[in-house]
Amino acid sequence: MNNFTFYNPVKILFGKGQISAIAKEIPQGARIMVTYGGGSIKRNGVYDQVMEALKDFYVLEFSDIEPNPHYETLMQAVDIAKRQQIDFFLAVGGGSVIDGTKFIVAAMEFEGEDPWDMMTKRTPVKKAVPFGTVLTLPATGSEMNSGSVVTRVSTKEKLAFGSPLTFPKFSVLDPEATFTLPVRQICNGVVDAFTHVLEQYLTYPVNAPLQDRMAEAVLLTLKEEGPKAVQNPQDYDTMANFMWAATMALNGVIRPGVPTDWSTHYIAHELTALHGIDHARTLAIVLPSLLRYKSEQKKEKLLQYGSRVWGVNSGTEDERLEATVEATIAFFESLGIQTKLSDYEVGEDTIDTIIERFEARGVKDLGERADIQIADVRQILTMSL
Amino acid sequence: MNNFTFYNPVKILFGKGQISAIAKEIPQGARIMVTYGGGSIKRNGVYDQVMEALKDFYVLEFSDIEPNPHYETLMQAVDIAKRQQIDFFLAVGGGSVIDGTKFIVAAMEFEGEDPWDMMTKRTPVKKAVPFGTVLTLPATGSEMNSGSVVTRVSTKEKLAFGSPLTFPKFSVLDPEATFTLPVRQICNGVVDAFTHVLEQYLTYPVNAPLQDRMAEAVLLTLKEEGPKAVQNPQDYDTMANFMWAATMALNGVIRPGVPTDWSTHYIAHELTALHGIDHARTLAIVLPSLLRYKSEQKKEKLLQYGSRVWGVNSGTEDERLEATVEATIAFFESLGIQTKLSDYEVGEDTIDTIIERFEARGVKDLGERADIQIADVRQILTMSL
């Protein structure tokens, strides 16, 4: 097992009715900005529950944070919040609203010229305004981690930052808040969470059996509960299990002491930045090719994953490796998520563009062994055509 | 799944060499009391590493905290620490030293007459001095939770308290610090951690498949790594896996949203209080009888545990239930831990004493269904004779 540091101070309030508990978690007298997206929270009752819970606070609303939240939009929120002396934020929505709010709280206290430097120059966050979240879409895990991904429209860049200062103070996970989700978003959420686990699991063995089994526990839960959630999105227990699994997929619990490989996310972000393809779908495009391309290097863990999650136990080693990738693809496609670039009408010219962008940005050494270079990215994407 | 709150802000520094990192985790200029036990840390090098790391701080030592730490001893530490204006504590040891230190940090700020009221009158902790830990014995999970159990010698009481204010600020888990543990303590640690998991798992199903599998992940790891640790206590990976499993057994991760049954601990504490039997051994005495006595009420989870952890898949339901309890007993006994009161020369008179004490204290309604009454405790202990 590798050395590690684990720290996650997010308080989780899980279950029906928990939105009403948020007032106790926010400092008395706080001036709150409630951030949200396109307004689905007004149709499913979450907005009303939040406003009722906050009725004794000063509340300002900032809506229309888009999927893959835009730097340009978020900077407007920063501007308004500074003028209104906001000192607490409440993100109500899915990963985009939460990621966007993490950017806002850090940008509020940023002391340099442009908070975008947190992404491009890795300028560290030194201070941030506290915030909480009310989650409405199980998927990204952002409700219980400190990471954030933001898109800059002007440059078509989608980049990440994070800091111990951008953990939410609390997150409410009420499965009932997911009951009106469109099927498309549920499917995306299952694939996003499933991929998060695989990126912390499909590397090489370091004799960490507990972390392996915990990762498999999340995978098996998503495998079983995901399709049920699509069929029956108003079944409380199903949505509760899906919701908790998606949070546990990326809150650090399965990650300590093991290598990780975030290259799927890194490459896939380009497809969203360039073509606006749903985040989860871009993962489903990149991951299978990456696994096939690196199957020799990831062999031990791929075979374990195939056996323990998909029951792939017969055939030669090569056959089992391929059957494991096929099982993963079949799972994604059973959720209506296609896995080829051509399914999204994206062709070779996009691969050229991504390679050019990576060359300009100086990307190298992706993967758990730092052995995925730009030329390998081209190969992987070509396999996904 | 039941509603739940999850909160665990303990920062874990895991791996070899991590003791040297503690200075960065302690406020500059802190006046530190280092608490420890009988001095094994001086023989295995941990003491020297700690003192080297703290060389720029004012450090006072308080040693000889005994197993099942004594209220009387801990109050001496409180007295000295107050006089020396200690404002940070570092517990270096196993669960007893850490539990004892939790009592000290809360007692330092206790405003009533006697801090023992935290146990008997459930007087809430309103303030506590911050502390960190350096773990030397994987077992209790105290390094990553807020609970504490303290023994009052004068009244032969062993009672628990806890508060969000008694989480350690950080805990160092260096597997190398366990390399010189006596076999007896390793065996005790495995059984203690294993029982912690079962108390959060062997209740009734609430449709929480992720929590179930996470619990089984810890059980399978302890089943596999525990015997290896006994055979080879200086194998780094083995001790690392045992250490992390024991922490994960009681840091809250496997517990959210599921019922728990702490009656084994509650009853077993009496055997330590009255006879000084090692804590883990008292659990091994009580648990099998409790499982047999409540096998009908715990049937679904017992059968799942038997199948997934011990491979008990054939026979009638009654046969599988009994085979599952037998497998648990066999595991404990394979670690040299006996499971009958008679093995410890304890007889029926002790059962009478325990029942009298429970009647005097007004104990009732133990177990996940609050259906274990004092008469049931007598039955359970009688089955363990």
PDB file of C-alpha atoms in Angstrom, chain A residues 11 13 17-30 32 50 52-57 88 90 169-170 172, chain B residues 5:
ATOM      1  CA  LYS A  11     -20.961  16.731   6.908  1.00  0.00           C
ATOM      2  CA  LEU A  13     -27.258  15.030   5.928  1.00  0.00           C
ATOM      3  CA  GLY A  17     -36.811  15.840   4.885  1.00  0.00           C
ATOM      4  CA  GLN A  18     -33.173  16.764   5.520  1.00  0.00           C
ATOM      5  CA  ILE A  19     -33.343  20.041   3.594  1.00  0.00           C
ATOM      6  CA  SER A  20     -35.201  21.500   6.559  1.00  0.00           C
ATOM      7  CA  ALA A  21     -32.085  20.927   8.695  1.00  0.00           C
ATOM      8  CA  ILE A  22     -29.768  23.275   6.778  1.00  0.00           C
ATOM      9  CA  ALA A  23     -30.575  26.415   8.762  1.00  0.00           C
ATOM     10  CA  LYS A  24     -28.789  24.876  11.765  1.00  0.00           C
ATOM     11  CA  GLU A  25     -25.660  24.321   9.674  1.00  0.00           C
ATOM     12  CA  ILE A  26     -25.320  27.942   8.472  1.00  0.00           C
ATOM     13  CA  PRO A  27     -23.878  30.685  10.718  1.00  0.00           C
ATOM     14  CA  GLN A  28     -26.583  32.897  12.210  1.00  0.00           C
ATOM     15  CA  GLY A  29     -27.028  36.124  10.332  1.00  0.00           C
ATOM     16  CA  ALA A  30     -25.230  34.871   7.225  1.00  0.00           C
ATOM     17  CA  ILE A  32     -26.516  33.772   1.589  1.00  0.00           C
ATOM     18  CA  VAL A  50     -34.759  25.466   0.521  1.00  0.00           C
ATOM     19  CA  GLU A  52     -38.587  27.762   3.609  1.00  0.00           C
ATOM     20  CA  ALA A  53     -35.505  26.507   5.461  1.00  0.00           C
ATOM     21  CA  LEU A  54     -33.670  29.807   4.828  1.00  0.00           C
ATOM     22  CA  LYS A  55     -36.568  32.090   5.696  1.00  0.00           C
ATOM     23  CA  ASP A  56     -34.705  33.730   8.574  1.00  0.00           C
ATOM     24  CA  PHE A  57     -31.656  34.632   6.443  1.00  0.00           C
ATOM     25  CA  PHE A  88     -22.220  32.026   2.664  1.00  0.00           C
ATOM     26  CA  LEU A  90     -25.696  27.358  -0.938  1.00  0.00           C
ATOM     27  CA  LYS A 169     -19.355  22.550   4.973  1.00  0.00           C
ATOM     28  CA  PHE A 170     -22.358  20.268   4.556  1.00  0.00           C
ATOM     29  CA  VAL A 172     -27.905  17.440   1.897  1.00  0.00           C
TER      30      VAL A 172
ATOM     31  CA  THR B   5     -25.772  12.200   9.406  1.00  0.00           C
TER      32      THR B   5
END
